[in-house]
Short mmCIF file of C-alpha atoms in Angstrom, two decimals:
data_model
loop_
_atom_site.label_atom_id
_atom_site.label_comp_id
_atom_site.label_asym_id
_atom_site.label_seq_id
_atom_site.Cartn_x
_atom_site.Cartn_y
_atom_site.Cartn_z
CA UNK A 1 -17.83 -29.39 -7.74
CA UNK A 2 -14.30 -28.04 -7.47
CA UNK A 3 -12.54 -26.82 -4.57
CA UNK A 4 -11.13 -22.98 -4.50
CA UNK A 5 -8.83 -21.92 -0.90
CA UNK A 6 -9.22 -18.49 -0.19
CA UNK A 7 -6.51 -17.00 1.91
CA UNK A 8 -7.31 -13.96 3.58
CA UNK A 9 -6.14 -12.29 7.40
CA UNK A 10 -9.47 -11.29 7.73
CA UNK A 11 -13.12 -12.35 8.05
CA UNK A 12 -16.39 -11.89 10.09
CA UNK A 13 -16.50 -10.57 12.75
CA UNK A 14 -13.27 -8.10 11.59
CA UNK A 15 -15.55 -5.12 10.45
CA UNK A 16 -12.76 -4.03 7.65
CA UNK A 17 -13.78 -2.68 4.29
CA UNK A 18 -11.32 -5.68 2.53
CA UNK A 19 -13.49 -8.21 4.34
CA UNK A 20 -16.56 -7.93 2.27
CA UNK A 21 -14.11 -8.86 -0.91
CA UNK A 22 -13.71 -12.39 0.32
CA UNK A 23 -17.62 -12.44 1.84
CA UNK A 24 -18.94 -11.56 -1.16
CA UNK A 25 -17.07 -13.94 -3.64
CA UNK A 26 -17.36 -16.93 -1.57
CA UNK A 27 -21.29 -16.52 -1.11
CA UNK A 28 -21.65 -17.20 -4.38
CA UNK A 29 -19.18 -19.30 -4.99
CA UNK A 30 -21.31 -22.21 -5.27
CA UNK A 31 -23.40 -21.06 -7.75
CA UNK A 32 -20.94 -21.62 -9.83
CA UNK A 33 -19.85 -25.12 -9.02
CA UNK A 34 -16.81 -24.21 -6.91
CA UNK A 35 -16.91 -24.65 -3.27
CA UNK A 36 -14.91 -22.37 -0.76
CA UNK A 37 -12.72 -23.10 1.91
CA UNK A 38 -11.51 -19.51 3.58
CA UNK A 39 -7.91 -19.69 5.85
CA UNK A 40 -7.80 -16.99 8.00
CA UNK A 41 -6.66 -15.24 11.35
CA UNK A 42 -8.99 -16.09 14.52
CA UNK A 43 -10.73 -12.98 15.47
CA UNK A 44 -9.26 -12.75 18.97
CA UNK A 45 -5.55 -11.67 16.96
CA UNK A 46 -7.70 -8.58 15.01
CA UNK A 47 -6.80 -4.93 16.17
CA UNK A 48 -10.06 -3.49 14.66
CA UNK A 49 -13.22 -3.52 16.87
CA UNK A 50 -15.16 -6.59 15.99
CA UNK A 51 -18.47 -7.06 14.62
CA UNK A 52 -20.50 -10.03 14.99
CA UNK A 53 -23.44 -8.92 12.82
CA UNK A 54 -21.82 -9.42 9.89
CA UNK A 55 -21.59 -13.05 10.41
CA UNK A 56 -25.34 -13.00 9.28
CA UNK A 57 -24.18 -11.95 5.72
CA UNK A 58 -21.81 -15.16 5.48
CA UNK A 59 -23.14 -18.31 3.75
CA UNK A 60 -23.04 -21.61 5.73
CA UNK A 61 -21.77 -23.65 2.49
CA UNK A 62 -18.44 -21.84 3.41
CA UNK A 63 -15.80 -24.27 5.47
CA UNK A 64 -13.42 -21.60 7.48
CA UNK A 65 -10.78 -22.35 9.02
CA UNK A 66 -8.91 -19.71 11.72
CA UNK A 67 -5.31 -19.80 12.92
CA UNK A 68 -3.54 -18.10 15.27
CA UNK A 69 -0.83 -14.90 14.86
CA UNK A 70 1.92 -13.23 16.99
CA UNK A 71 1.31 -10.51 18.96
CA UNK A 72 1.79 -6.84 18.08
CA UNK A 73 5.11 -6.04 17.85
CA UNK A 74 5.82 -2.45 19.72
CA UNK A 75 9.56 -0.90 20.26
CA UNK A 76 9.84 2.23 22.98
CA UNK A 77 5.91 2.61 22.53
CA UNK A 78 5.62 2.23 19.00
CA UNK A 79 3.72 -0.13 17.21
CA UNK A 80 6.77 -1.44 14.92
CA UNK A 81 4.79 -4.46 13.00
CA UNK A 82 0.90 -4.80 13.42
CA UNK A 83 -0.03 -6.20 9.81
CA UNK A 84 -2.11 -9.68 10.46
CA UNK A 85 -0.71 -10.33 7.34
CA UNK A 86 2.72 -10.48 8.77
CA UNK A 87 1.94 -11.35 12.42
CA UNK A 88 -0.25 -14.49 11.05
CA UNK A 89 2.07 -15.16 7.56
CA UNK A 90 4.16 -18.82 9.41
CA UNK A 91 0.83 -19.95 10.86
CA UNK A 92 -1.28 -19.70 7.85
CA UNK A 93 1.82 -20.98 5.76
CA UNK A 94 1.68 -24.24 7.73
CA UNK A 95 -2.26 -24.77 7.74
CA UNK A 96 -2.55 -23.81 3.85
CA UNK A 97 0.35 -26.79 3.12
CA UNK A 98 -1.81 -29.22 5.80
CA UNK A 99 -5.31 -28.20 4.08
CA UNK A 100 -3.76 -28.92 0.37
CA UNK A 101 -1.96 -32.57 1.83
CA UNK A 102 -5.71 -33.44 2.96
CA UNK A 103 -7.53 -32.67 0.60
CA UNK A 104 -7.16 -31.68 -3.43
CA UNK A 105 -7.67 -27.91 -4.73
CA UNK A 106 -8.10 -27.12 -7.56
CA UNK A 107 -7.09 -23.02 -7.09
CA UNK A 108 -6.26 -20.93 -4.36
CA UNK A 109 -7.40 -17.26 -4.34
CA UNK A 110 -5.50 -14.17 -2.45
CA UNK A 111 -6.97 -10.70 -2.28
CA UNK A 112 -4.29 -8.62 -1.05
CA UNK A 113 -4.08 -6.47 1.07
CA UNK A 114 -2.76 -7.44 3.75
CA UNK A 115 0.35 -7.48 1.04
CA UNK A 116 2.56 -10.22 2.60
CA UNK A 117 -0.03 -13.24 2.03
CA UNK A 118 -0.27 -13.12 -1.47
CA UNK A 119 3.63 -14.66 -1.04
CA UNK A 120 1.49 -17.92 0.26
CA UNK A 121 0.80 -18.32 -3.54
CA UNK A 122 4.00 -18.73 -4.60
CA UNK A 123 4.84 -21.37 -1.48
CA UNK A 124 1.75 -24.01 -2.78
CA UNK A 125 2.75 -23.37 -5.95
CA UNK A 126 6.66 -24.42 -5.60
CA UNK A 127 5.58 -27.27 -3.15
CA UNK A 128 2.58 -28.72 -4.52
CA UNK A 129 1.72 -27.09 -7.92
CA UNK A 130 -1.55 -25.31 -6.61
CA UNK A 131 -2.67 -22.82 -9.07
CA UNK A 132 -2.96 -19.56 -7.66
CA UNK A 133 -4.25 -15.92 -8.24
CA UNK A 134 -3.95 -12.65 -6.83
CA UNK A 135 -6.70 -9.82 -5.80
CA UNK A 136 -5.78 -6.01 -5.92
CA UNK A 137 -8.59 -4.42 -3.67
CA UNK A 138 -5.80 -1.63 -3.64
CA UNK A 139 -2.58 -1.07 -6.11
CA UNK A 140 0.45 -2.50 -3.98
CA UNK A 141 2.67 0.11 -5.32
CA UNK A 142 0.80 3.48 -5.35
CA UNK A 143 1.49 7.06 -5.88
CA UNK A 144 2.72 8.93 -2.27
CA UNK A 145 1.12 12.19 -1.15
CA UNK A 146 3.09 15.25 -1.19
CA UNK A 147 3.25 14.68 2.49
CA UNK A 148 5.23 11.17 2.24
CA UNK A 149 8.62 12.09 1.72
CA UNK A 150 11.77 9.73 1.35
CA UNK A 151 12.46 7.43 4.82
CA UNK A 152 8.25 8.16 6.01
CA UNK A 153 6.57 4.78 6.83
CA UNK A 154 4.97 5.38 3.85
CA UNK A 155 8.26 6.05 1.80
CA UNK A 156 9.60 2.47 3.03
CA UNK A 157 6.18 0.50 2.25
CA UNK A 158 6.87 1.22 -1.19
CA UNK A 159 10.47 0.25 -1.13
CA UNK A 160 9.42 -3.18 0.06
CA UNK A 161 6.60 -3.48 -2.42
CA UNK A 162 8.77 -3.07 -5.10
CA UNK A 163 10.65 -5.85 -4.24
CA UNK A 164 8.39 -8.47 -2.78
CA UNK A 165 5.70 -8.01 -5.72
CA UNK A 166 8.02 -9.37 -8.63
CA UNK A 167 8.36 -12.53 -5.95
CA UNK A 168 4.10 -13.20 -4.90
CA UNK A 169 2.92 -12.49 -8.90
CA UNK A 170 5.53 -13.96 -11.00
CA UNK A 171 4.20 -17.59 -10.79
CA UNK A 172 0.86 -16.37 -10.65
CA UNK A 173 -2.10 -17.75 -13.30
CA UNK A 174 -4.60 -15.20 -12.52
CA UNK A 175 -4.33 -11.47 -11.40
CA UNK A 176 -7.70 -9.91 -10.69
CA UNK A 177 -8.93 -6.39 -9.12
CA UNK A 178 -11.23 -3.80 -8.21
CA UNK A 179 -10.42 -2.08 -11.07
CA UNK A 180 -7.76 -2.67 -14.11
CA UNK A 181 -5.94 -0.06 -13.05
CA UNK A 182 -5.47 -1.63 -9.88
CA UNK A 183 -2.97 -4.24 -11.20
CA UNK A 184 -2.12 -3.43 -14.61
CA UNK A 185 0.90 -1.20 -13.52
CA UNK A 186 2.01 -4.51 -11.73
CA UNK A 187 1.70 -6.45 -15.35
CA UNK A 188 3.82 -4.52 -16.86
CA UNK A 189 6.33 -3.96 -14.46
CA UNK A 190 6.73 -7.65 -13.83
CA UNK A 191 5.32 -9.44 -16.58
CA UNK A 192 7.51 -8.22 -19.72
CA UNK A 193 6.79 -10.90 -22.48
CA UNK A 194 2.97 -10.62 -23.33
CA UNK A 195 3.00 -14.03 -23.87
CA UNK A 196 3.81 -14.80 -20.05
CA UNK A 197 1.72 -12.45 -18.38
CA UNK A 198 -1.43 -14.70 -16.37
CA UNK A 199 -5.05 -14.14 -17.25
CA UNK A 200 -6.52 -10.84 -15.65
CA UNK A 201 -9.96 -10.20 -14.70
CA UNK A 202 -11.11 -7.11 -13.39
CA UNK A 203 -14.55 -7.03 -11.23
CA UNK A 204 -15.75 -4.49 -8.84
CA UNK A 205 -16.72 -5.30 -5.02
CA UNK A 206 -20.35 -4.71 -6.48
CA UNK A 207 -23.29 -5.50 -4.13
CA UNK A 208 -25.71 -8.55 -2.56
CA UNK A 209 -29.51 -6.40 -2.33
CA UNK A 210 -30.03 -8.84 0.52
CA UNK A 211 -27.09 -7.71 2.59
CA UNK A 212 -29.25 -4.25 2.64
CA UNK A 213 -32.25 -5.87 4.40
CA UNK A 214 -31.09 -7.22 6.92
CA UNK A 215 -31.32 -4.84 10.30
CA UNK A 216 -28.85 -5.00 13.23
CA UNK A 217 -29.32 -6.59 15.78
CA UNK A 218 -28.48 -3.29 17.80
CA UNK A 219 -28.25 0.15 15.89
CA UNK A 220 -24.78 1.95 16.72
CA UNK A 221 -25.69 5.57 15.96
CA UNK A 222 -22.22 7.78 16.87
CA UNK A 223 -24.54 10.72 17.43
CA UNK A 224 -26.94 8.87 19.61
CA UNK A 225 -30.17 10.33 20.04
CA UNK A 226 -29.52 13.76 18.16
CA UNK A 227 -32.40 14.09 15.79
CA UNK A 228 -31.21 16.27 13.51
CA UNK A 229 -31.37 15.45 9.58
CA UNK A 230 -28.13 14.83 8.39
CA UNK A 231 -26.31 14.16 4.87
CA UNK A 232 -23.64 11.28 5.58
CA UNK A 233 -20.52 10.41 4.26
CA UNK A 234 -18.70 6.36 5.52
CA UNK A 235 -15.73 5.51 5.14
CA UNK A 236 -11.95 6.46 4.37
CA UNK A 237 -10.76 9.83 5.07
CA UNK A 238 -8.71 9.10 1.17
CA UNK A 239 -5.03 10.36 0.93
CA UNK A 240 -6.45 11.81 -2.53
CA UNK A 241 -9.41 13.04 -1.69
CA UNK A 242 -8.21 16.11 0.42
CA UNK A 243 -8.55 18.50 -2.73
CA UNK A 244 -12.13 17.80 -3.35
CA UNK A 245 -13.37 18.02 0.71
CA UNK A 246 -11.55 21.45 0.48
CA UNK A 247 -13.59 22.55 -2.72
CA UNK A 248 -16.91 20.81 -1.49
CA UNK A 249 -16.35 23.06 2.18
CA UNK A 250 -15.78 26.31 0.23
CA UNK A 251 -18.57 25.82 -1.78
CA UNK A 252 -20.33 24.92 1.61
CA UNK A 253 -18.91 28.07 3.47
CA UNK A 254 -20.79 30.38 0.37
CA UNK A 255 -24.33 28.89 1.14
CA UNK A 256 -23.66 29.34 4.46
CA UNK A 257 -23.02 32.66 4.27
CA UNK A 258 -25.44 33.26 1.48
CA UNK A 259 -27.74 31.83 4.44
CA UNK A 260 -28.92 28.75 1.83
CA UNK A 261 -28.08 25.97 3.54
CA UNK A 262 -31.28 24.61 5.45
CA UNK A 263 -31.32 25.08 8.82
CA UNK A 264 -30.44 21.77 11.32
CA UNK A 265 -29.07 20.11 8.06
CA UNK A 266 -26.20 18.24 9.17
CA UNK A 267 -22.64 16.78 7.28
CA UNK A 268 -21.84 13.69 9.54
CA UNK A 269 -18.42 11.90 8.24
CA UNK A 270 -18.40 8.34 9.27
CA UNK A 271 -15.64 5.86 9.95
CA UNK A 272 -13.07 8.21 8.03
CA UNK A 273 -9.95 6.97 10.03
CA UNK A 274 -6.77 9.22 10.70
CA UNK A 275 -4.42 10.06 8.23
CA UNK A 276 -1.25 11.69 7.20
CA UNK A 277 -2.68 15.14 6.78
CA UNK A 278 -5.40 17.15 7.95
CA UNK A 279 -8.70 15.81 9.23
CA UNK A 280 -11.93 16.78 8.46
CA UNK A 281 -12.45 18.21 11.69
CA UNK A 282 -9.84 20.01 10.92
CA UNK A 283 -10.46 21.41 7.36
CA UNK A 284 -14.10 22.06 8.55
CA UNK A 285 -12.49 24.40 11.09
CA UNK A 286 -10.05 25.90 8.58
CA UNK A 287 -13.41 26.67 6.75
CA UNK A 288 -15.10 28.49 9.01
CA UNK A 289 -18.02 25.47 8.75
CA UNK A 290 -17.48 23.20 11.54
CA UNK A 291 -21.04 24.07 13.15
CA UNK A 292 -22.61 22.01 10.60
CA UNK A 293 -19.73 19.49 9.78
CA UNK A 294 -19.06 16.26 12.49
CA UNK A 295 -16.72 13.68 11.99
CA UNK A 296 -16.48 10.32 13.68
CA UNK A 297 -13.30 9.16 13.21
CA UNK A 298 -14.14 5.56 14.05
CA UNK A 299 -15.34 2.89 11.75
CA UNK A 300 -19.54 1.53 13.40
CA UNK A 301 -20.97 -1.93 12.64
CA UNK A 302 -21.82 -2.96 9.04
CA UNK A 303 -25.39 -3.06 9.15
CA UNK A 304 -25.35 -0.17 11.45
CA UNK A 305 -24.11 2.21 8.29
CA UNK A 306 -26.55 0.61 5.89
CA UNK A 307 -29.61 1.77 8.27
CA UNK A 308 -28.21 5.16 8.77
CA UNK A 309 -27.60 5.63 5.26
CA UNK A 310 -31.43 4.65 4.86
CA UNK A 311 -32.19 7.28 7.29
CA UNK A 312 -30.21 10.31 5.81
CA UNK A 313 -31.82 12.59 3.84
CA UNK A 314 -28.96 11.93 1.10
CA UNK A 315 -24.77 10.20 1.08
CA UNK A 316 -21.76 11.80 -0.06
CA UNK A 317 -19.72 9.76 -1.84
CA UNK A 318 -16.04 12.06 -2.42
CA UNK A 319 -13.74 9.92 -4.87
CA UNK A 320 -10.09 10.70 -5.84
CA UNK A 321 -8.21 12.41 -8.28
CA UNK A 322 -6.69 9.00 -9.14
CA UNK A 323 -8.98 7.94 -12.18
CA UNK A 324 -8.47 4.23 -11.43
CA UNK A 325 -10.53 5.11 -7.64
CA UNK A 326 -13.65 2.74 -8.26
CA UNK A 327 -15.80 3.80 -4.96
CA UNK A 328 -17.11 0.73 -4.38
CA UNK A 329 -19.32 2.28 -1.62
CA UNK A 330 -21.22 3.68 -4.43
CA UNK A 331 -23.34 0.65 -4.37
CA UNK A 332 -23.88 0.79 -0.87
CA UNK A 333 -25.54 4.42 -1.11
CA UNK A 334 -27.29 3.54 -3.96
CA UNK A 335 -29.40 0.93 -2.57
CA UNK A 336 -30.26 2.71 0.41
CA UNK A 337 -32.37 4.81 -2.10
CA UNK A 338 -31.23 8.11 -1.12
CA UNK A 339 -29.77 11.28 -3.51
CA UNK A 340 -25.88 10.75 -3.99
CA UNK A 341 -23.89 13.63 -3.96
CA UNK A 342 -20.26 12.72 -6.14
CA UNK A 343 -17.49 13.71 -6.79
CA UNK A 344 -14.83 11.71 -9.14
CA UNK A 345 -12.76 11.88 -11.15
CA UNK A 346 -13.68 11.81 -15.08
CA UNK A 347 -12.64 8.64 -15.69
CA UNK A 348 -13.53 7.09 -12.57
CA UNK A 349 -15.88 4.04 -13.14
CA UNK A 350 -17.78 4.80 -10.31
CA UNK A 351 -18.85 8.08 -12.59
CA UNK A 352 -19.89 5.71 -15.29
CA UNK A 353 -22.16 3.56 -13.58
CA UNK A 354 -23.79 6.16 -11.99
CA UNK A 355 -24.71 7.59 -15.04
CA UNK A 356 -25.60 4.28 -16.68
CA UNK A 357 -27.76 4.24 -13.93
CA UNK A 358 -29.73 7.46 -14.10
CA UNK A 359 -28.11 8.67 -11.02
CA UNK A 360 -25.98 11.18 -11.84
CA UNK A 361 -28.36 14.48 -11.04
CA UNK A 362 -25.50 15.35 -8.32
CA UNK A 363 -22.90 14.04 -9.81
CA UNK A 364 -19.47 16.26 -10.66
CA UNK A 365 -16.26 14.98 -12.25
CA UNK A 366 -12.92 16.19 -12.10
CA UNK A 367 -10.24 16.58 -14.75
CA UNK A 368 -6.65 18.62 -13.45
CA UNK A 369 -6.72 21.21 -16.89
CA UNK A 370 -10.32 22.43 -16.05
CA UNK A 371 -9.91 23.62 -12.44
CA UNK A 372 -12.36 26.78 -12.79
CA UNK A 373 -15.37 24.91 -14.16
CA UNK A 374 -14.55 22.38 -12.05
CA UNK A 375 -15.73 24.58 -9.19
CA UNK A 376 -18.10 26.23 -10.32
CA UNK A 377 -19.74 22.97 -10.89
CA UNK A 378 -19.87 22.16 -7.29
CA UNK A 379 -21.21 24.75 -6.40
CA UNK A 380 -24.05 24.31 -8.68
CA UNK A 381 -24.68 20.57 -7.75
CA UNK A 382 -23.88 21.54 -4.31
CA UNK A 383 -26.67 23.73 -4.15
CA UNK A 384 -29.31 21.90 -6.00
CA UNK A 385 -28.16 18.86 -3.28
CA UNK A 386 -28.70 20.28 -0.33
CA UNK A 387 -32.35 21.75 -1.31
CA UNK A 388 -32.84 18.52 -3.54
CA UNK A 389 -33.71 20.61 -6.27
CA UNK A 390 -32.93 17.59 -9.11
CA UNK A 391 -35.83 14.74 -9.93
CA UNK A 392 -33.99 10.96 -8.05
CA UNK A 393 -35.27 7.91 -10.01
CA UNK A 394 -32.35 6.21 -10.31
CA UNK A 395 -32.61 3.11 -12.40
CA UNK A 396 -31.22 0.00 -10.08
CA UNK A 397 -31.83 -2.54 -13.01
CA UNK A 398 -29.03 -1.16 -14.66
CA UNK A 399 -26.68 -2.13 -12.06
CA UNK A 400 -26.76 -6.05 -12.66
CA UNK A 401 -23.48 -5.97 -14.64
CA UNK A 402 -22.05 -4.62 -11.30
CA UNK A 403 -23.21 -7.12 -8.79
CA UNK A 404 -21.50 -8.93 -6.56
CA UNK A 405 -22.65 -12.32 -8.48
CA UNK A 406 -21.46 -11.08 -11.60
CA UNK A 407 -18.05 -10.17 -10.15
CA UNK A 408 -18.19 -13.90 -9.18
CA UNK A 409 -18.82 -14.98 -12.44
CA UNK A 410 -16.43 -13.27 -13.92
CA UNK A 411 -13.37 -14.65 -11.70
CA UNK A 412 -14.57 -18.37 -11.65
CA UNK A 413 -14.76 -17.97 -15.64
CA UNK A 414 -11.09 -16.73 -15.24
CA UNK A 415 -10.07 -19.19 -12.66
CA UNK A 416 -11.26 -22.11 -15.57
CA UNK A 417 -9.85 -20.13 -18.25
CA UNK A 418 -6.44 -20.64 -16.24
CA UNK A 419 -7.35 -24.18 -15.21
CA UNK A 420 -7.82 -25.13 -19.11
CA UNK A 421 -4.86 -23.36 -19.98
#
């Protein structure tokens, strides 16, 4: 059996989306024939609440290993450098070069981010010629919002990724990602001779069907109690998103006026974060619908979002109007066997394997030159959604090819495709 490293800030109990990337690879690592060891930052250095249920969804064949990192560093107030990636970068340097002088390996892994560890590739590789690949969950350099202009936190990140991505890919043998579009911009940019450019693999987050049946240990409901149905959306408030919320609440503020929106139906926003721009608190005020809209900013427990998906009477699932977004929380909705209502872009793969998978009765996709149809499209679907007007028989066979097994396959047959090089 060979031996893959995974480097990654993060792990169980962190309760970050980027977690499950690393989980879900290594689980089936061994299926096949590589086994895992994971370096990573002890829990008690994590920011984010913690959440030890999801250590139940982490296979025991798995040998982690957890260092420590610097403190947060603040200036006046301010939180001036917080990234684990960053705050962790020297101590995981120091255990990856003592893990690879005790024992051999055949391949280290890095999903980024946190950005600043995939430059631990580039250290085994000049000091002990460790193969290595890198993992866009997200594009390191990405397109700004209107809202970050030039010297904006935002404005500087890219500045720095511009630089320090040429250095953590160039040696690289493997680049993988959510999506192609993820890293491909990267290939090209860095990467000019075809002939030097590593193998690429692209492979979604997909899904395990046993990590949705397992129940928490103790159900954190934001809402407590309150009984009321309710059509949720978890996760990420997106910075790209904000164009499709604002057509989905318009289309909701003509129901409600038109009095067709069923009475104690609730929209309950999950875990959507803050952002540079408005909320949806916000926008659902701005829309005159904020009695039947409730956000909770705060990301819940895992397992806690899989049983109140199950409980909803349908998901939202609002993409981008980047056509490389993948929503890999599609999955997640999916097979909590509940109507999706979605919104993508056209050439979104999320749109496609909904389709594929006979579960696109609610589904609406987005392309800039058809604005007008565009909405009234929503407000068609919308409609039919909330009154689940549409026949749901989605076909979940069809979703194989999305897996999170097959996503393993597909990088370990990379990783040896590199390795035979």
């Amino acid at each position: 059996m060979k031996n893959i490293l995974i480097i990654y800030p993060h792990w169980p109990p962190s309760n970050l989306a980027g977690v499950h990337r690393s989980r879900l690879i290594s689980n089936f690592s061994t299926d096949f024939g590589w086994k895992t060891t994971l370096l990573t930052v002890d829990e008690q250095y994590y920011e984010e609440t913690l959440d030890p249920d999801i250590e139940r969804l982490v296979s025991q064949d798995i040998e982690v290993h957890k260092v420590a990192a610097y403190s947060v560093l603040k200036v006046f107030g301010k939180r001036l450098i917080g990234d684990i990636g960053l705050r962790g970068w020297l101590q995981m340097r120091q255990k990856m070069l003592d893990l690879i002088e005790a024992e051999h390996f055949d391949f280290i892994w890095i999903p980024i981010p946190s950005w600043y560890t995939s430059l631990l590739g580039r250290v085994a590789w000049k000091r002990h010629r460790v193969p290595f690949g890198i993992d866009y969950i997200d594009p390191w350099v990405y397109q700004l919002t209107e809202r970050d202009g030039p010297l904006t936190r935002e404005w500087w990140t890219i500045q720095v990724a511009r630089r320090l991505e040429p250095v953590a890919i160039h040696d690289a043998k493997l680049i993988s990602g959510v999506a192609k579009e993820y890293y491909r911009p990267a290939l090209e940019r860095v990467f000019k001779k075809k002939h030097r450019r590593p193998i690429d693999v692209a492979m979604p987050y997909g899904f395990d069907p046993s990590d949705h049946v397992v129940e928490p240990a103790h159900l954190i409901s934001p809402w407590g109690d309150e009984t009321s149905q309710y059509l949720l959306y978890a996760g990420a408030f997106l910075p790209h998103s904000e164009l499709f919320i604002r057509k989905l609440f318009s289309s909701l503020k003509k129901l409600l006026i038109l009095e067709q929106f069923p009475e104690n139906l609730k929209l309950r926003f999950v875990g959507t974060g803050v952002r540079n721009g408005a909320s949806i608190s916000q926008l659902a005020l701005e829309y005159g619908v904020n009695d039947v809209v409730e956000e909770y900013p705060n990301r819940i427990p895992f397992l806690s979002i899989q049983t109140l998906l199950r409980r909803a009477q349908g998901a939202l699932v609002i993409g981008s109007t980047e056509s490389h977004y993948t929503a890999s929380k599609t999955f997640q909705c999916l097979l909590a066997e509940k109507p999706i209502f979605a919104i993508f872009h056209r050439e979104s793969s999320a749109a496609s394997f909904l389709k594929q998978a006979n579960a696109s009765s609610y589904l609406v996709t987005w392309q800039e030159e058809n604005t007008e149809s565009f909405e009234d499209s929503i407000d068609m679907r919308w409609r039919q959604f909330v009154n689940m007007e549409c026949t749901w028989a989605p076909d979940l066979s069809k979703l194989e090819p999305y897996s999170s097994r097959e996503s393993a396959r597909l990088l370990f047959e990379g990783i040896e495709q590199c390795l035979n090089a």
